[in-house]
PDB file of C-alpha atoms in Angstrom:
ATOM      1  CA  GLN P   1      14.098   5.936   0.722  1.00  0.00           C
ATOM      2  CA  SER P   2      15.281   5.790   4.339  1.00  0.00           C
ATOM      3  CA  ALA P   3      15.921   2.527   6.152  1.00  0.00           C
ATOM      4  CA  LEU P   4      13.154   1.256   8.412  1.00  0.00           C
ATOM      5  CA  THR P   5      13.890   1.798  12.115  1.00  0.00           C
ATOM      6  CA  GLN P   6      14.613  -1.175  14.344  1.00  0.00           C
ATOM      7  CA  PRO P   7      16.040  -1.256  17.887  1.00  0.00           C
ATOM      8  CA  PRO P   8      19.768  -2.098  17.793  1.00  0.00           C
ATOM      9  CA  SER P   9      19.423  -4.923  20.259  1.00  0.00           C
ATOM     10  CA  ALA P  10      16.978  -7.152  22.117  1.00  0.00           C
ATOM     11  CA  SER P  11      17.485 -10.008  24.525  1.00  0.00           C
ATOM     12  CA  GLY P  12      15.741 -12.687  26.502  1.00  0.00           C
ATOM     13  CA  SER P  13      16.418 -15.833  28.486  1.00  0.00           C
ATOM     14  CA  PRO P  14      15.797 -19.278  27.039  1.00  0.00           C
ATOM     15  CA  GLY P  15      12.090 -20.014  26.948  1.00  0.00           C
ATOM     16  CA  GLN P  16      11.104 -16.348  27.113  1.00  0.00           C
ATOM     17  CA  SER P  17       9.720 -14.201  24.299  1.00  0.00           C
ATOM     18  CA  VAL P  18      11.293 -11.250  22.551  1.00  0.00           C
ATOM     19  CA  THR P  19       9.561  -8.775  20.252  1.00  0.00           C
ATOM     20  CA  ILE P  20      11.331  -6.622  17.670  1.00  0.00           C
ATOM     21  CA  SER P  21       9.715  -3.550  16.132  1.00  0.00           C
ATOM     22  CA  CYS P  22      10.170  -2.188  12.615  1.00  0.00           C
ATOM     23  CA  THR P  23       8.927   1.353  12.053  1.00  0.00           C
ATOM     24  CA  GLY P  24       8.463   2.921   8.671  1.00  0.00           C
ATOM     25  CA  THR P  25       6.006   5.287   7.036  1.00  0.00           C
ATOM     26  CA  SER P  26       2.707   5.200   5.209  1.00  0.00           C
ATOM     27  CA  SER P  27       4.735   4.870   2.000  1.00  0.00           C
ATOM     28  CA  ASP P  28       6.190   1.512   2.976  1.00  0.00           C
ATOM     29  CA  VAL P  29       5.205  -0.487   6.082  1.00  0.00           C
ATOM     30  CA  GLY P  30       1.893   1.291   6.549  1.00  0.00           C
ATOM     31  CA  GLY P  31       0.970   1.234   2.892  1.00  0.00           C
ATOM     32  CA  TYR P  32       1.398  -2.413   2.019  1.00  0.00           C
ATOM     33  CA  ASN P  33       1.029  -5.831   3.642  1.00  0.00           C
ATOM     34  CA  TYR P  34       4.376  -6.858   2.203  1.00  0.00           C
ATOM     35  CA  VAL P  35       6.593  -6.873   5.275  1.00  0.00           C
ATOM     36  CA  SER P  36       9.151  -9.656   5.577  1.00  0.00           C
ATOM     37  CA  TRP P  37      11.594 -10.655   8.296  1.00  0.00           C
ATOM     38  CA  TYR P  38      15.021 -12.249   7.838  1.00  0.00           C
ATOM     39  CA  GLN P  39      17.329 -14.025  10.261  1.00  0.00           C
ATOM     40  CA  GLN P  40      21.079 -13.695   9.719  1.00  0.00           C
ATOM     41  CA  HIS P  41      23.685 -15.637  11.652  1.00  0.00           C
ATOM     42  CA  PRO P  42      27.276 -14.298  11.637  1.00  0.00           C
ATOM     43  CA  GLY P  43      28.979 -14.834   8.310  1.00  0.00           C
ATOM     44  CA  LYS P  44      25.850 -16.316   6.752  1.00  0.00           C
ATOM     45  CA  ALA P  45      23.283 -15.175   4.238  1.00  0.00           C
ATOM     46  CA  PRO P  46      19.921 -13.936   5.495  1.00  0.00           C
ATOM     47  CA  LYS P  47      17.079 -16.460   5.728  1.00  0.00           C
ATOM     48  CA  LEU P  48      13.421 -15.611   5.150  1.00  0.00           C
ATOM     49  CA  MET P  49      11.436 -16.155   8.354  1.00  0.00           C
ATOM     50  CA  ILE P  50       8.178 -14.221   7.790  1.00  0.00           C
ATOM     51  CA  TYR P  51       6.506 -12.848   4.658  1.00  0.00           C
ATOM     52  CA  GLU P  52       3.330 -10.861   4.024  1.00  0.00           C
ATOM     53  CA  VAL P  53       3.471  -9.543   7.617  1.00  0.00           C
ATOM     54  CA  SER P  54       2.593 -12.781   9.388  1.00  0.00           C
ATOM     55  CA  LYS P  55       3.071 -15.836   7.161  1.00  0.00           C
ATOM     56  CA  ARG P  56       5.794 -18.417   7.738  1.00  0.00           C
ATOM     57  CA  PRO P  57       7.607 -20.268   4.949  1.00  0.00           C
ATOM     58  CA  SER P  58       7.668 -24.022   5.178  1.00  0.00           C
ATOM     59  CA  GLY P  59      10.215 -25.176   7.737  1.00  0.00           C
ATOM     60  CA  VAL P  60      10.204 -22.056   9.912  1.00  0.00           C
ATOM     61  CA  PRO P  61       9.149 -22.903  13.498  1.00  0.00           C
ATOM     62  CA  ASP P  62       5.823 -21.534  14.684  1.00  0.00           C
ATOM     63  CA  ARG P  63       7.735 -19.849  17.511  1.00  0.00           C
ATOM     64  CA  PHE P  64       8.245 -17.043  15.000  1.00  0.00           C
ATOM     65  CA  SER P  65       5.264 -14.767  14.419  1.00  0.00           C
ATOM     66  CA  GLY P  66       4.684 -11.404  12.798  1.00  0.00           C
ATOM     67  CA  SER P  67       2.149  -8.617  13.033  1.00  0.00           C
ATOM     68  CA  LYS P  68       1.585  -5.025  11.946  1.00  0.00           C
ATOM     69  CA  SER P  69      -0.186  -1.977  13.282  1.00  0.00           C
ATOM     70  CA  GLY P  70      -0.128   1.229  11.289  1.00  0.00           C
ATOM     71  CA  ASN P  71       3.423   2.055  10.240  1.00  0.00           C
ATOM     72  CA  THR P  72       5.035  -0.430  12.636  1.00  0.00           C
ATOM     73  CA  ALA P  73       5.565  -4.130  12.089  1.00  0.00           C
ATOM     74  CA  SER P  74       6.727  -6.551  14.762  1.00  0.00           C
ATOM     75  CA  LEU P  75       8.434  -9.917  14.963  1.00  0.00           C
ATOM     76  CA  THR P  76       7.953 -12.046  18.069  1.00  0.00           C
ATOM     77  CA  VAL P  77      10.116 -15.016  18.895  1.00  0.00           C
ATOM     78  CA  SER P  78       8.485 -17.156  21.559  1.00  0.00           C
ATOM     79  CA  GLY P  79      10.194 -19.880  23.554  1.00  0.00           C
ATOM     80  CA  LEU P  80      13.638 -18.483  22.813  1.00  0.00           C
ATOM     81  CA  GLN P  81      16.308 -21.024  21.966  1.00  0.00           C
ATOM     82  CA  ALA P  82      20.065 -20.630  21.750  1.00  0.00           C
ATOM     83  CA  GLU P  83      19.973 -20.967  17.960  1.00  0.00           C
ATOM     84  CA  ASP P  84      17.681 -17.933  17.728  1.00  0.00           C
ATOM     85  CA  GLU P  85      20.623 -15.692  18.611  1.00  0.00           C
ATOM     86  CA  ALA P  86      21.203 -13.764  15.393  1.00  0.00           C
ATOM     87  CA  ASP P  87      20.620 -10.488  13.611  1.00  0.00           C
ATOM     88  CA  TYR P  88      17.082  -9.868  12.376  1.00  0.00           C
ATOM     89  CA  TYR P  89      16.106  -7.531   9.552  1.00  0.00           C
ATOM     90  CA  CYS P  90      12.689  -6.393   8.409  1.00  0.00           C
ATOM     91  CA  ASP P  91      11.960  -5.441   4.822  1.00  0.00           C
ATOM     92  CA  SER P  92       9.022  -3.705   3.209  1.00  0.00           C
ATOM     93  CA  TYR P  93       7.775  -3.023  -0.280  1.00  0.00           C
ATOM     94  CA  ALA P  94       7.916   0.738  -0.806  1.00  0.00           C
ATOM     95  CA  GLY P  95       5.991   1.135  -4.053  1.00  0.00           C
ATOM     96  CA  SER P  96       7.193   1.482  -7.650  1.00  0.00           C
ATOM     97  CA  ASN P  97       9.188  -1.731  -7.346  1.00  0.00           C
ATOM     98  CA  ASN P  98      11.349  -0.383  -4.537  1.00  0.00           C
ATOM     99  CA  TYR P  99      12.264  -2.226  -1.371  1.00  0.00           C
ATOM    100  CA  VAL P 100      13.636  -0.955   1.921  1.00  0.00           C
ATOM    101  CA  PHE P 101      15.282  -2.928   4.712  1.00  0.00           C
ATOM    102  CA  GLY P 102      15.343  -2.194   8.414  1.00  0.00           C
ATOM    103  CA  THR P 103      18.432  -1.148  10.338  1.00  0.00           C
ATOM    104  CA  GLY P 104      18.710  -4.574  11.960  1.00  0.00           C
ATOM    105  CA  THR P 105      18.353  -5.910  15.507  1.00  0.00           C
ATOM    106  CA  LYS P 106      20.830  -8.153  17.289  1.00  0.00           C
ATOM    107  CA  VAL P 107      18.978 -10.701  19.411  1.00  0.00           C
ATOM    108  CA  THR P 108      20.919 -12.143  22.315  1.00  0.00           C
ATOM    109  CA  VAL P 109      19.821 -15.229  24.226  1.00  0.00           C
ATOM    110  CA  LEU P 110      20.977 -14.681  27.795  1.00  0.00           C
TER     111      LEU P 110
ATOM    112  CA  GLN M   1      15.293 -24.092  -2.336  1.00  0.00           C
ATOM    113  CA  LEU M   2      17.475 -22.586  -5.037  1.00  0.00           C
ATOM    114  CA  GLN M   3      21.235 -22.525  -4.529  1.00  0.00           C
ATOM    115  CA  LEU M   4      22.380 -19.240  -5.988  1.00  0.00           C
ATOM    116  CA  GLN M   5      26.106 -18.556  -6.431  1.00  0.00           C
ATOM    117  CA  GLU M   6      27.845 -15.216  -6.808  1.00  0.00           C
ATOM    118  CA  SER M   7      31.168 -14.873  -8.634  1.00  0.00           C
ATOM    119  CA  GLY M   8      33.497 -12.032  -9.566  1.00  0.00           C
ATOM    120  CA  PRO M   9      36.572 -10.067  -8.465  1.00  0.00           C
ATOM    121  CA  GLY M  10      36.979  -9.456  -4.769  1.00  0.00           C
ATOM    122  CA  LEU M  11      38.996  -6.263  -5.251  1.00  0.00           C
ATOM    123  CA  VAL M  12      38.116  -3.240  -7.375  1.00  0.00           C
ATOM    124  CA  LYS M  13      40.042   0.010  -7.688  1.00  0.00           C
ATOM    125  CA  PRO M  14      38.394   3.334  -6.823  1.00  0.00           C
ATOM    126  CA  SER M  15      36.583   4.880  -9.810  1.00  0.00           C
ATOM    127  CA  GLY M  16      36.506   1.454 -11.440  1.00  0.00           C
ATOM    128  CA  THR M  17      33.572  -0.827 -12.227  1.00  0.00           C
ATOM    129  CA  LEU M  18      32.349  -3.608  -9.965  1.00  0.00           C
ATOM    130  CA  SER M  19      31.126  -6.624 -11.933  1.00  0.00           C
ATOM    131  CA  LEU M  20      29.461  -9.682 -10.422  1.00  0.00           C
ATOM    132  CA  THR M  21      27.559 -12.644 -11.815  1.00  0.00           C
ATOM    133  CA  CYS M  22      24.985 -14.864 -10.140  1.00  0.00           C
ATOM    134  CA  SER M  23      24.461 -18.416 -11.364  1.00  0.00           C
ATOM    135  CA  VAL M  24      20.968 -19.853 -11.025  1.00  0.00           C
ATOM    136  CA  PRO M  25      20.453 -23.644 -11.057  1.00  0.00           C
ATOM    137  CA  GLY M  26      18.710 -25.404 -13.914  1.00  0.00           C
ATOM    138  CA  ASP M  27      16.173 -23.396 -15.882  1.00  0.00           C
ATOM    139  CA  SER M  28      14.943 -21.414 -12.852  1.00  0.00           C
ATOM    140  CA  ILE M  29      16.084 -18.113 -14.365  1.00  0.00           C
ATOM    141  CA  ASN M  30      13.049 -18.381 -16.685  1.00  0.00           C
ATOM    142  CA  SER M  31      10.668 -18.600 -13.752  1.00  0.00           C
ATOM    143  CA  SER M  32       7.675 -16.336 -14.175  1.00  0.00           C
ATOM    144  CA  ARG M  33       7.316 -16.228 -10.399  1.00  0.00           C
ATOM    145  CA  HIS M  34      10.660 -14.634  -9.513  1.00  0.00           C
ATOM    146  CA  TYR M  35      12.632 -11.502  -9.946  1.00  0.00           C
ATOM    147  CA  TRP M  36      16.408 -11.797  -9.609  1.00  0.00           C
ATOM    148  CA  ASP M  37      17.931  -9.221  -7.297  1.00  0.00           C
ATOM    149  CA  TRP M  38      21.155  -7.863  -5.864  1.00  0.00           C
ATOM    150  CA  ILE M  39      21.458  -6.825  -2.221  1.00  0.00           C
ATOM    151  CA  ARG M  40      24.561  -5.607  -0.418  1.00  0.00           C
ATOM    152  CA  GLN M  41      25.761  -5.334   3.169  1.00  0.00           C
ATOM    153  CA  PRO M  42      28.714  -3.125   4.134  1.00  0.00           C
ATOM    154  CA  PRO M  43      30.907  -4.672   6.829  1.00  0.00           C
ATOM    155  CA  GLY M  44      29.147  -4.497  10.190  1.00  0.00           C
ATOM    156  CA  LYS M  45      26.122  -2.718   8.704  1.00  0.00           C
ATOM    157  CA  GLY M  46      22.644  -3.487   7.449  1.00  0.00           C
ATOM    158  CA  LEU M  47      21.198  -4.740   4.179  1.00  0.00           C
ATOM    159  CA  GLU M  48      20.582  -2.501   1.168  1.00  0.00           C
ATOM    160  CA  TRP M  49      18.517  -3.462  -1.879  1.00  0.00           C
ATOM    161  CA  ILE M  50      20.349  -2.547  -5.104  1.00  0.00           C
ATOM    162  CA  GLY M  51      17.947  -3.635  -7.811  1.00  0.00           C
ATOM    163  CA  GLY M  52      16.500  -6.536  -9.726  1.00  0.00           C
ATOM    164  CA  ILE M  53      15.585  -7.984 -13.094  1.00  0.00           C
ATOM    165  CA  TYR M  54      12.864 -10.194 -14.572  1.00  0.00           C
ATOM    166  CA  TYR M  55      13.704 -12.924 -17.072  1.00  0.00           C
ATOM    167  CA  THR M  56      12.223 -10.710 -19.798  1.00  0.00           C
ATOM    168  CA  GLY M  57      14.921  -8.137 -19.070  1.00  0.00           C
ATOM    169  CA  ARG M  58      12.719  -5.647 -17.223  1.00  0.00           C
ATOM    170  CA  THR M  59      14.832  -3.961 -14.551  1.00  0.00           C
ATOM    171  CA  PHE M  60      14.216  -2.134 -11.277  1.00  0.00           C
ATOM    172  CA  TYR M  61      16.848  -0.075  -9.483  1.00  0.00           C
ATOM    173  CA  ARG M  62      17.281   1.649  -6.150  1.00  0.00           C
ATOM    174  CA  PRO M  63      16.751   5.326  -6.980  1.00  0.00           C
ATOM    175  CA  SER M  64      19.937   6.498  -5.237  1.00  0.00           C
ATOM    176  CA  LEU M  65      22.078   4.034  -7.235  1.00  0.00           C
ATOM    177  CA  LYS M  66      20.231   4.128 -10.544  1.00  0.00           C
ATOM    178  CA  SER M  67      22.799   6.287 -12.328  1.00  0.00           C
ATOM    179  CA  ARG M  68      25.609   3.808 -11.568  1.00  0.00           C
ATOM    180  CA  VAL M  69      23.896   0.400 -11.722  1.00  0.00           C
ATOM    181  CA  THR M  70      23.160  -1.959 -14.581  1.00  0.00           C
ATOM    182  CA  ILE M  71      21.609  -5.388 -14.040  1.00  0.00           C
ATOM    183  CA  SER M  72      21.368  -7.776 -16.968  1.00  0.00           C
ATOM    184  CA  VAL M  73      20.220 -11.344 -17.530  1.00  0.00           C
ATOM    185  CA  ASP M  74      21.519 -14.121 -19.763  1.00  0.00           C
ATOM    186  CA  THR M  75      18.837 -16.799 -19.826  1.00  0.00           C
ATOM    187  CA  SER M  76      20.928 -19.045 -22.099  1.00  0.00           C
ATOM    188  CA  ARG M  77      23.585 -19.289 -19.381  1.00  0.00           C
ATOM    189  CA  ASN M  78      21.157 -19.173 -16.423  1.00  0.00           C
ATOM    190  CA  GLN M  79      22.923 -16.120 -15.053  1.00  0.00           C
ATOM    191  CA  PHE M  80      22.226 -12.532 -14.145  1.00  0.00           C
ATOM    192  CA  SER M  81      24.804  -9.853 -13.565  1.00  0.00           C
ATOM    193  CA  LEU M  82      25.509  -6.613 -11.730  1.00  0.00           C
ATOM    194  CA  LYS M  83      27.659  -3.736 -12.875  1.00  0.00           C
ATOM    195  CA  LEU M  84      28.306  -0.774 -10.579  1.00  0.00           C
ATOM    196  CA  THR M  85      30.390   2.053 -12.000  1.00  0.00           C
ATOM    197  CA  SER M  86      32.493   4.806 -10.412  1.00  0.00           C
ATOM    198  CA  VAL M  87      32.942   2.858  -7.195  1.00  0.00           C
ATOM    199  CA  THR M  88      34.313   4.321  -3.968  1.00  0.00           C
ATOM    200  CA  ALA M  89      35.218   2.861  -0.596  1.00  0.00           C
ATOM    201  CA  ALA M  90      31.566   3.269   0.369  1.00  0.00           C
ATOM    202  CA  ASP M  91      30.725   0.499  -2.100  1.00  0.00           C
ATOM    203  CA  THR M  92      32.808  -2.018  -0.139  1.00  0.00           C
ATOM    204  CA  ALA M  93      30.341  -4.686   0.963  1.00  0.00           C
ATOM    205  CA  VAL M  94      29.251  -8.284   0.834  1.00  0.00           C
ATOM    206  CA  TYR M  95      27.115  -8.555  -2.278  1.00  0.00           C
ATOM    207  CA  TYR M  96      24.296 -11.090  -2.302  1.00  0.00           C
ATOM    208  CA  CYS M  97      22.210 -12.287  -5.202  1.00  0.00           C
ATOM    209  CA  ALA M  98      18.700 -13.374  -4.301  1.00  0.00           C
ATOM    210  CA  SER M  99      15.415 -14.426  -5.834  1.00  0.00           C
ATOM    211  CA  ARG M 100      12.334 -12.338  -5.072  1.00  0.00           C
ATOM    212  CA  ASP M 101       9.005 -14.151  -5.140  1.00  0.00           C
ATOM    213  CA  ILE M 102       6.572 -11.995  -7.104  1.00  0.00           C
ATOM    214  CA  VAL M 103       3.496 -13.371  -5.355  1.00  0.00           C
ATOM    215  CA  VAL M 104       4.579 -13.087  -1.722  1.00  0.00           C
ATOM    216  CA  VAL M 105       6.973 -10.162  -2.373  1.00  0.00           C
ATOM    217  CA  ALA M 106       9.872 -11.517  -0.346  1.00  0.00           C
ATOM    218  CA  PHE M 107      13.469 -12.574  -0.938  1.00  0.00           C
ATOM    219  CA  ASP M 108      13.101 -16.350  -0.636  1.00  0.00           C
ATOM    220  CA  ASN M 109      16.479 -17.647  -1.820  1.00  0.00           C
ATOM    221  CA  TRP M 110      19.897 -16.118  -1.270  1.00  0.00           C
ATOM    222  CA  GLY M 111      23.430 -16.777  -2.433  1.00  0.00           C
ATOM    223  CA  ARG M 112      26.203 -17.106   0.115  1.00  0.00           C
ATOM    224  CA  GLY M 113      27.455 -13.625  -0.673  1.00  0.00           C
ATOM    225  CA  THR M 114      30.793 -12.357  -1.936  1.00  0.00           C
ATOM    226  CA  LEU M 115      32.916  -9.628  -0.377  1.00  0.00           C
ATOM    227  CA  VAL M 116      33.989  -6.878  -2.753  1.00  0.00           C
ATOM    228  CA  THR M 117      36.557  -4.422  -1.466  1.00  0.00           C
ATOM    229  CA  VAL M 118      37.170  -1.091  -3.166  1.00  0.00           C
ATOM    230  CA  SER M 119      40.791  -0.140  -2.629  1.00  0.00           C
ATOM    231  CA  SER M 120      43.835   0.941  -4.583  1.00  0.00           C
TER     232      SER M 120
END
């Protein structure tokens, strides 16, 4: 049960878009449409931003969007704002009631 | 939104047992829509799912931790608990309790987290 692979960092200027990838295997990301994304500010608990690959919980801005192709899921943040600077983690169901998180990506707003 | 709250010792000796409790507001622990999970995050590192429990007592554990982990639920006190035995420095982490929505399969509510340090 290895962690899903994410790039360590990503950045963009205010108003720009940034896309974060999350690569797994056919046993997790590729096998189920249960990929979630979480935003974590320093010293805070993670917050659910995307579930079931591309759905947003109530209250999450539509600037956040998710997608999946094969074994790789992606999170795109459009119209970057200063408050979007945070760590982002993906998570996937991995079968048999197991769950695996990604390695995490630090997003910097330049 | 559910406000979950972790509690327990912040310092555990090596080879000892880590014990934490998560308090769930109201009668939510009996929700048929949620599992109740533990997730940890070593300092400066990523998230790791530890395991979870349903209000019926059915449990699910991370395979690599299964031999050391016990998660239990006390519906009368609206709490669920984590016990991790034979701890080492590698178990030092912020431990979060969270609810997992069964339908959308995502962790939708989180506690604030509690740092547990393993040290003599």
